[in-house]
Amino acid sequence: MRKIKYILVILITLLSLNILNVNASTDAKTLKELRAELQALKNKRDSNEYKKKRTQNEIKSAENNIASSKEAITKGQEQIEEAKKEVERLDKEIFLSKDKMRTLMNSYQKNEGDNIYLEYLFESESYGEFIYRYTIIKQLADYTEEQINKMQNNIKENEELQVELKEKEVELNKNITSLEQSIDSLGDQLDEIAEETMDIKDEISSTQELIDYYKNLGCGENENLDDCVKVKGDTKLLKPLVKGTITSYFGYRYHPISGKYKLHTGTDIGGNTQGTPVYSSANGMVGKIIRKASCGGNQVYIYHTIGGKQITTGYMHLLDIKVSIGDQVSSKTVIGTVGGGSKTPWDSCSTGPHLHYMIADGWYGKTYTSYSTFVSKLQDAKKVLNLPSKYSYWYSR
Ligand SMILES: [Zn+2]
C-alpha cells in the first residue's frame, strides 16, 4: 500500500513537471527570454553586415578583372592589326625580291631557255669567266633564297601570332561573360542581404521598444508576459479600410519591381488616396511598430485574441502612424493612414498608394521575434475576411 502511494506521488510529480515543460517551450515568454532573442537578432545583423562587405569586395574585384580583361582585348586587337600590316609589308617585299631577281637574271641572260642559269654559265668564254659567272649565280640565288625564306618565316610567325591573339581574345571575352554573370548573381545576393539586414535593424529597434514597454509596465524579468500583458479579446476581424479593392492577393507571384518569383506576404488593398484612415481589424494591443523601413515603410503590428486564439495583424506602407506600442485598440481605432505613393519616398517597395495587410498566427514580437518566423506563420486574409474578387470594390467593413 505504501509502495503504491509512493509510485503515485512520483507519477504526479513527473506529470506536473512535464506540463510545466510544455508550457515553457510554447509561447510563455518572459522579458529575459525576449532579451536573449534580441541578442540573437543583433548577432545575425553583425554576420549579415560581414557577408555584405565580403560580397561587395567580391563584386569590386570582379569589376576590376573585367576592366583589365577589356584592356587586354583592346591591346590584343591592336597587336593583330600590326601583325596584319607586317604580313602585308612582307608579302610585298617578297614579291619585289622575286621581281628584282628576275630582272637581275634577265640582264645576265643572253638567250631565252629552259635553264637560264646553265645557259648563262655555259656561255662563258674562259674558265675564269665560268668561275666568275658561277659565283655570281650562286651568290644571287643563295641570297635571294635566304631573303625569301626569312620573309616567309616572318609571315608564318606573324600569322601564328594572329591566331594566338585571336584565341586569347576569345578566352578574354569568355572571361568577361562569366565575370558579368558572377556580378549579376553577387548583386542578387547583395539585394537579399540588404533587405534582410534592413529587416533585422528594424526588428532590433522594434523588439527593443517592446522590451522597454514590458519593463515600464512592471513585468518581471522571469514573469510570464501573458500574465503581465492584458489583451482584450474579440470575436472576429474586420477589414482595415472602409472602402477598397484587392490589387494583389497573398501568395507566390512575380514581384512588380524586382521581377522575381517570391511570396507576396500580404493582401494589397488599393482604391484609396494617401492619407485615408486605416483601422485596427479588432480589439487588441499595438505590439510592434517599424518606422520608415526602406522596403515596407511605416508598419504597425497588432496583437489580437480572436475566439481565444492569438493572432497578429500587420499594416505596411503607412503614410503615418497614429498609435504607440502598448496602446489598447478596437476596430474603431485609426492606427495610421494609407501611404506607399509619392508621399512616402523612403519606401522603395511600393509602386503606388495601397495598404499591404497581413494576418499571422501568434504575437509577432512576443511569441517570436524573427521576421522569417512571422512569414512562416502568415495566413491568407482572403480565407479569414470576406473579401471580394480582385478589382471589385467594397464600401463597408
Ligand atoms: Zn503587398
Coordinates of C-alpha atoms and ligand atoms in Angstrom, one line a residue:
M1 CA 0.0 0.0 0.0
R2 CA 2.8 2.4 1.0
K3 CA 4.6 1.5 -2.2
I4 CA 1.6 2.3 -4.4
K5 CA 1.3 5.7 -2.7
Y6 CA 5.0 6.3 -3.3
I7 CA 4.7 5.5 -7.1
L8 CA 1.6 7.7 -7.4
V9 CA 3.5 10.7 -5.9
I10 CA 6.3 10.2 -8.4
L11 CA 3.9 9.9 -11.3
I12 CA 2.1 13.1 -10.3
T13 CA 5.4 14.9 -9.9
L14 CA 6.6 13.8 -13.3
L15 CA 3.3 14.7 -14.9
S16 CA 3.3 18.2 -13.4
L17 CA 6.9 18.7 -14.4
N18 CA 6.1 17.6 -17.9
I19 CA 3.2 20.1 -18.2
L20 CA 5.5 22.9 -16.9
N21 CA 8.0 21.9 -19.6
V22 CA 5.4 22.0 -22.4
N23 CA 4.3 25.5 -21.2
A24 CA 7.9 26.7 -21.1
S25 CA 8.6 25.5 -24.7
T26 CA 5.5 27.1 -26.2
D27 CA 4.8 30.9 -26.1
A28 CA 5.1 31.7 -22.4
K29 CA 7.8 34.3 -23.0
T30 CA 9.5 36.3 -20.3
L31 CA 11.4 39.6 -20.6
K32 CA 14.6 37.6 -20.0
E33 CA 13.8 35.3 -23.0
L34 CA 12.9 38.3 -25.2
R35 CA 16.3 39.9 -24.3
A36 CA 18.1 36.7 -25.4
E37 CA 16.2 36.8 -28.7
L38 CA 17.2 40.4 -29.2
Q39 CA 20.8 39.4 -28.7
A40 CA 20.4 36.7 -31.3
L41 CA 19.0 39.3 -33.8
K42 CA 22.0 41.5 -33.2
N43 CA 24.4 38.7 -33.8
K44 CA 22.6 37.9 -37.1
R45 CA 22.7 41.5 -38.1
D46 CA 26.5 41.5 -37.5
S47 CA 27.0 38.4 -39.5
N48 CA 24.9 39.9 -42.4
E49 CA 27.0 43.0 -42.3
Y50 CA 30.1 40.9 -42.6
K51 CA 28.6 38.9 -45.5
K52 CA 27.5 42.1 -47.2
K53 CA 31.0 43.6 -47.0
R54 CA 32.5 40.4 -48.4
T55 CA 30.1 40.3 -51.3
Q56 CA 30.8 43.9 -52.1
N57 CA 34.5 43.2 -52.2
E58 CA 33.9 40.2 -54.5
I59 CA 31.9 42.4 -56.8
K60 CA 34.7 45.1 -56.8
S61 CA 37.4 42.6 -57.7
A62 CA 35.2 41.0 -60.5
E63 CA 34.7 44.5 -61.9
N64 CA 38.4 45.2 -61.8
N65 CA 39.0 41.9 -63.5
I66 CA 36.6 42.8 -66.3
A67 CA 38.3 46.2 -66.8
S68 CA 41.7 44.6 -67.2
S69 CA 40.3 41.9 -69.5
K70 CA 38.8 44.5 -71.7
E71 CA 42.1 46.4 -71.7
A72 CA 43.9 43.2 -72.7
I73 CA 41.4 42.6 -75.6
T74 CA 42.0 46.2 -76.9
K75 CA 45.7 45.7 -76.8
G76 CA 45.4 42.3 -78.5
Q77 CA 43.3 43.7 -81.3
E78 CA 46.0 46.4 -81.8
Q79 CA 48.6 43.7 -82.0
I80 CA 46.6 41.8 -84.5
E81 CA 46.3 44.9 -86.7
E82 CA 50.0 45.4 -86.5
A83 CA 50.7 41.8 -87.4
K84 CA 48.4 42.0 -90.4
K85 CA 50.2 45.1 -91.6
E86 CA 53.5 43.4 -91.2
V87 CA 52.3 40.4 -93.2
E88 CA 51.2 42.7 -96.0
R89 CA 54.5 44.5 -96.0
L90 CA 56.5 41.2 -96.1
D91 CA 54.3 39.9 -98.9
K92 CA 55.0 43.0 -100.9
E93 CA 58.7 42.7 -100.1
I94 CA 58.8 39.0 -101.3
F95 CA 57.1 40.0 -104.5
L96 CA 59.6 42.8 -105.0
S97 CA 62.6 40.5 -104.3
K98 CA 61.4 37.9 -106.7
D99 CA 61.0 40.7 -109.3
K100 CA 64.4 42.1 -108.6
M101 CA 66.0 38.6 -109.0
R102 CA 64.1 38.1 -112.3
T103 CA 65.5 41.4 -113.6
L104 CA 69.0 40.6 -112.5
M105 CA 68.8 37.2 -114.1
N106 CA 67.4 38.7 -117.3
S107 CA 70.4 41.1 -117.5
Y108 CA 72.8 38.2 -117.4
Q109 CA 70.7 36.1 -119.8
K110 CA 71.6 36.1 -123.5
N111 CA 69.0 33.6 -124.8
E112 CA 65.7 32.5 -123.6
G113 CA 65.8 28.9 -122.4
D114 CA 64.6 26.4 -120.0
N115 CA 67.5 26.8 -117.7
I116 CA 68.8 30.4 -117.7
Y117 CA 71.4 29.6 -115.1
L118 CA 73.0 26.9 -117.2
E119 CA 72.8 28.9 -120.4
Y120 CA 74.5 31.8 -118.7
L121 CA 77.1 29.6 -117.2
F122 CA 78.0 27.7 -120.4
E123 CA 78.3 30.8 -122.5
S124 CA 81.5 31.6 -120.5
E125 CA 84.4 32.1 -122.8
S126 CA 87.1 31.1 -120.4
Y127 CA 87.4 29.0 -117.2
G128 CA 87.9 32.2 -115.3
E129 CA 84.7 33.7 -116.6
F130 CA 82.9 30.4 -115.9
I131 CA 84.0 30.5 -112.2
Y132 CA 83.1 34.2 -112.0
R133 CA 79.6 33.6 -113.5
Y134 CA 79.1 30.5 -111.3
T135 CA 79.9 32.6 -108.2
I136 CA 77.6 35.3 -109.2
I137 CA 74.7 32.8 -109.9
K138 CA 75.4 31.0 -106.6
Q139 CA 75.5 34.2 -104.6
L140 CA 72.5 35.7 -106.2
A141 CA 70.5 32.5 -105.8
D142 CA 71.6 31.9 -102.3
Y143 CA 71.0 35.5 -101.2
T144 CA 67.5 35.7 -102.8
E145 CA 66.5 32.3 -101.4
E146 CA 67.7 33.2 -98.0
Q147 CA 65.8 36.5 -98.1
I148 CA 62.6 34.9 -99.3
N149 CA 62.9 32.2 -96.7
K150 CA 63.4 34.8 -94.0
M151 CA 60.4 36.7 -95.1
Q152 CA 58.3 33.6 -95.4
N153 CA 59.2 32.6 -91.9
N154 CA 58.3 36.1 -90.8
I155 CA 54.9 35.7 -92.4
K156 CA 54.4 32.3 -90.9
E157 CA 55.3 33.7 -87.4
N158 CA 53.0 36.6 -87.9
E159 CA 50.1 34.5 -89.0
E160 CA 50.7 32.2 -86.0
L161 CA 50.8 35.3 -83.7
Q162 CA 47.5 36.5 -85.2
V163 CA 45.8 33.1 -84.5
E164 CA 47.3 33.2 -81.0
L165 CA 46.0 36.7 -80.3
K166 CA 42.5 35.8 -81.7
E167 CA 42.4 32.8 -79.4
K168 CA 43.4 35.0 -76.5
E169 CA 40.6 37.4 -77.4
V170 CA 38.0 34.6 -77.4
E171 CA 39.3 33.5 -74.0
L172 CA 39.2 37.0 -72.6
N173 CA 35.6 37.5 -73.9
K174 CA 34.6 34.3 -72.2
N175 CA 36.2 35.5 -69.0
I176 CA 34.3 38.8 -69.2
T177 CA 30.9 37.0 -69.7
S178 CA 31.5 34.8 -66.7
L179 CA 32.6 37.7 -64.6
E180 CA 29.5 39.7 -65.6
Q181 CA 27.3 36.7 -64.7
S182 CA 29.0 36.4 -61.3
I183 CA 28.5 40.2 -60.7
D184 CA 24.8 39.6 -61.5
S185 CA 24.4 36.8 -59.0
L186 CA 26.5 38.7 -56.4
G187 CA 24.2 41.7 -56.9
D188 CA 21.2 39.5 -56.3
Q189 CA 22.9 38.2 -53.1
L190 CA 23.6 41.7 -52.0
D191 CA 20.0 42.7 -52.6
E192 CA 18.8 39.8 -50.5
I193 CA 21.3 40.5 -47.7
A194 CA 20.5 44.3 -47.9
E195 CA 16.7 43.6 -47.5
E196 CA 17.3 41.2 -44.7
T197 CA 19.7 43.5 -42.9
M198 CA 17.2 46.3 -43.1
D199 CA 14.6 43.9 -41.6
I200 CA 16.9 43.0 -38.8
K201 CA 17.8 46.6 -38.0
D202 CA 14.0 47.4 -37.8
E203 CA 13.5 44.1 -35.9
I204 CA 16.1 45.1 -33.3
S205 CA 14.7 48.6 -32.7
S206 CA 11.1 47.4 -32.5
T207 CA 12.0 44.5 -30.2
Q208 CA 13.9 46.9 -28.0
E209 CA 10.8 49.2 -27.9
L210 CA 8.6 46.3 -26.9
I211 CA 11.1 45.2 -24.2
D212 CA 11.1 48.8 -22.8
Y213 CA 7.3 48.7 -22.8
Y214 CA 7.1 45.5 -20.8
K215 CA 9.7 46.8 -18.5
N216 CA 7.8 50.1 -17.9
L217 CA 4.6 48.1 -17.4
G218 CA 6.4 46.5 -14.5
C219 CA 6.7 43.0 -15.9
G220 CA 9.3 41.0 -14.0
E221 CA 12.3 39.5 -15.8
N222 CA 11.0 36.0 -15.3
E223 CA 7.3 36.7 -15.3
N224 CA 5.1 35.1 -17.9
L225 CA 4.3 38.0 -20.2
D226 CA 0.8 36.7 -20.9
D227 CA 0.1 37.3 -17.2
C228 CA 1.6 40.8 -17.3
V229 CA 0.1 42.0 -20.6
K230 CA -3.7 42.0 -21.0
V231 CA -5.1 42.0 -24.5
K232 CA -8.9 42.4 -24.8
G233 CA -10.3 39.6 -26.8
D234 CA -12.7 39.8 -29.8
T235 CA -14.8 37.5 -31.9
K236 CA -13.8 38.4 -35.5
L237 CA -11.6 40.5 -37.7
L238 CA -13.0 43.4 -39.8
K239 CA -11.5 44.8 -43.0
P240 CA -8.9 47.5 -42.2
L241 CA -10.3 50.0 -44.7
V242 CA -13.9 51.3 -45.1
K243 CA -13.6 51.2 -48.9
G244 CA -11.2 49.2 -51.0
T245 CA -10.3 46.8 -53.8
I246 CA -7.8 43.9 -53.9
T247 CA -5.0 44.7 -56.3
S248 CA -2.8 41.7 -55.3
Y249 CA -3.6 38.6 -53.2
F250 CA -1.4 36.8 -50.7
G251 CA 0.8 34.1 -52.2
Y252 CA 3.6 33.4 -54.7
R253 CA 3.8 35.9 -57.6
Y254 CA 6.3 37.7 -59.8
H255 CA 7.3 40.9 -58.0
P256 CA 6.2 44.1 -59.9
I257 CA 9.5 45.8 -59.2
S258 CA 12.2 43.1 -59.0
G259 CA 10.5 40.7 -61.4
K260 CA 11.5 37.8 -59.0
Y261 CA 9.1 34.9 -58.2
K262 CA 8.5 35.5 -54.5
L263 CA 6.0 35.1 -51.7
H264 CA 3.7 38.1 -51.5
T265 CA 3.4 38.3 -47.8
G266 CA 0.1 40.2 -47.6
T267 CA -3.0 41.3 -49.4
D268 CA -2.7 44.6 -51.3
I269 CA -5.7 46.9 -50.8
G270 CA -5.9 49.8 -53.3
G271 CA -8.6 52.3 -54.3
N272 CA -7.8 54.8 -51.5
T273 CA -5.8 58.0 -51.7
Q274 CA -2.8 58.6 -49.4
G275 CA -3.9 59.8 -46.0
T276 CA -7.1 57.6 -45.9
P277 CA -7.6 56.3 -42.3
V278 CA -6.5 52.7 -41.6
Y279 CA -8.3 50.9 -38.8
S280 CA -7.3 48.0 -36.5
S281 CA -9.1 44.9 -37.6
A282 CA -10.4 44.1 -34.0
N283 CA -9.7 44.7 -30.3
G284 CA -6.1 44.3 -29.5
M285 CA -2.8 45.8 -28.4
V286 CA -0.2 47.6 -30.5
G287 CA 2.7 45.1 -30.3
K288 CA 5.2 46.3 -32.8
I289 CA 6.0 49.4 -34.8
I290 CA 8.5 49.9 -37.6
R291 CA 9.2 53.3 -38.9
K292 CA 10.3 54.3 -42.4
A293 CA 11.8 51.0 -43.5
S294 CA 13.3 51.3 -47.0
C295 CA 11.2 48.3 -48.0
G296 CA 7.8 48.4 -46.3
G297 CA 7.8 51.9 -44.9
N298 CA 5.9 52.6 -41.7
Q299 CA 4.4 49.5 -40.2
V300 CA 2.1 48.6 -37.3
Y301 CA 1.5 45.1 -35.9
I302 CA -1.4 44.5 -33.5
Y303 CA -1.9 41.6 -31.1
H304 CA -5.4 40.1 -31.0
T305 CA -7.0 37.2 -29.2
I306 CA -9.8 36.1 -31.6
G307 CA -12.0 33.4 -30.2
G308 CA -9.2 32.6 -27.7
K309 CA -6.6 32.3 -30.4
Q310 CA -3.6 34.6 -30.6
I311 CA -3.0 36.3 -33.9
T312 CA -1.2 39.4 -35.3
T313 CA -2.4 41.7 -38.0
G314 CA 0.2 43.8 -39.8
Y315 CA -0.2 47.0 -41.8
M316 CA 2.5 48.2 -44.2
H317 CA 3.4 51.2 -46.4
L318 CA 1.6 53.6 -44.0
L319 CA 1.9 57.4 -44.6
D320 CA 1.9 58.0 -40.8
I321 CA 1.4 56.1 -37.6
K322 CA -1.2 57.2 -35.1
V323 CA -0.6 54.7 -32.2
S324 CA 2.2 53.7 -29.9
I325 CA 3.4 50.3 -28.6
G326 CA 1.2 49.1 -25.8
D327 CA -1.9 51.1 -26.9
Q328 CA -5.2 49.2 -26.4
V329 CA -7.1 49.5 -29.7
S330 CA -10.5 48.5 -31.0
S331 CA -11.8 48.0 -34.5
K332 CA -12.8 51.8 -34.4
T333 CA -9.2 52.9 -33.7
V334 CA -7.4 54.6 -36.6
I335 CA -3.9 53.2 -36.3
G336 CA -2.4 55.1 -39.3
T337 CA -3.2 56.3 -42.9
V338 CA -2.6 54.9 -46.4
G339 CA 0.8 55.6 -47.9
G340 CA 3.0 53.8 -50.4
G341 CA 2.8 56.6 -53.1
S342 CA 4.6 59.9 -53.7
K343 CA 4.3 61.0 -50.1
T344 CA 6.4 58.1 -48.8
P345 CA 9.6 58.4 -50.9
W346 CA 11.7 56.4 -48.4
D347 CA 9.7 53.3 -49.2
S348 CA 11.2 51.7 -52.3
C349 CA 9.0 48.6 -52.2
S350 CA 5.6 50.2 -53.2
T351 CA 4.5 51.2 -56.7
G352 CA 1.5 53.4 -55.6
P353 CA -0.8 54.2 -52.7
H354 CA -2.0 51.0 -51.1
L355 CA -2.2 49.0 -47.8
H356 CA -0.2 45.8 -47.5
Y357 CA -2.3 43.9 -45.0
M358 CA -1.1 40.7 -43.2
I359 CA -2.6 38.2 -40.7
A360 CA -0.3 35.7 -38.9
D361 CA -0.6 33.2 -36.0
G362 CA 0.9 34.1 -32.7
W363 CA 2.0 37.5 -31.5
Y364 CA 4.9 38.8 -33.7
G365 CA 7.4 40.4 -31.3
K366 CA 6.3 38.4 -28.2
T367 CA 5.6 34.8 -29.2
Y368 CA 8.5 35.0 -31.6
T369 CA 10.8 37.9 -32.7
S370 CA 12.2 37.0 -36.1
Y371 CA 10.6 38.2 -39.3
S372 CA 11.2 34.8 -41.0
T373 CA 9.1 33.1 -38.3
F374 CA 6.4 35.7 -38.8
V375 CA 6.4 35.0 -42.6
S376 CA 6.2 31.2 -41.9
K377 CA 3.0 31.9 -39.7
L378 CA 1.2 34.1 -42.2
Q379 CA -2.3 33.3 -43.3
D380 CA -4.2 34.2 -46.4
A381 CA -6.5 37.1 -45.4
K382 CA -9.0 36.1 -48.2
K383 CA -9.7 33.0 -46.1
V384 CA -10.3 34.9 -42.9
L385 CA -12.1 38.1 -44.1
N386 CA -15.0 38.2 -46.5
L387 CA -13.0 39.8 -49.4
P388 CA -14.5 40.3 -52.9
S389 CA -12.7 39.2 -56.1
K390 CA -9.9 41.2 -57.5
Y391 CA -10.7 44.8 -58.7
S392 CA -14.3 44.8 -57.4
Y393 CA -14.9 47.4 -54.6
W394 CA -16.4 47.1 -51.1
Y395 CA -17.9 50.1 -49.3
S396 CA -18.3 48.9 -45.7
R397 CA -16.1 46.9 -43.4
Ligands
ZN1 ZN 1.9 44.0 -50.9

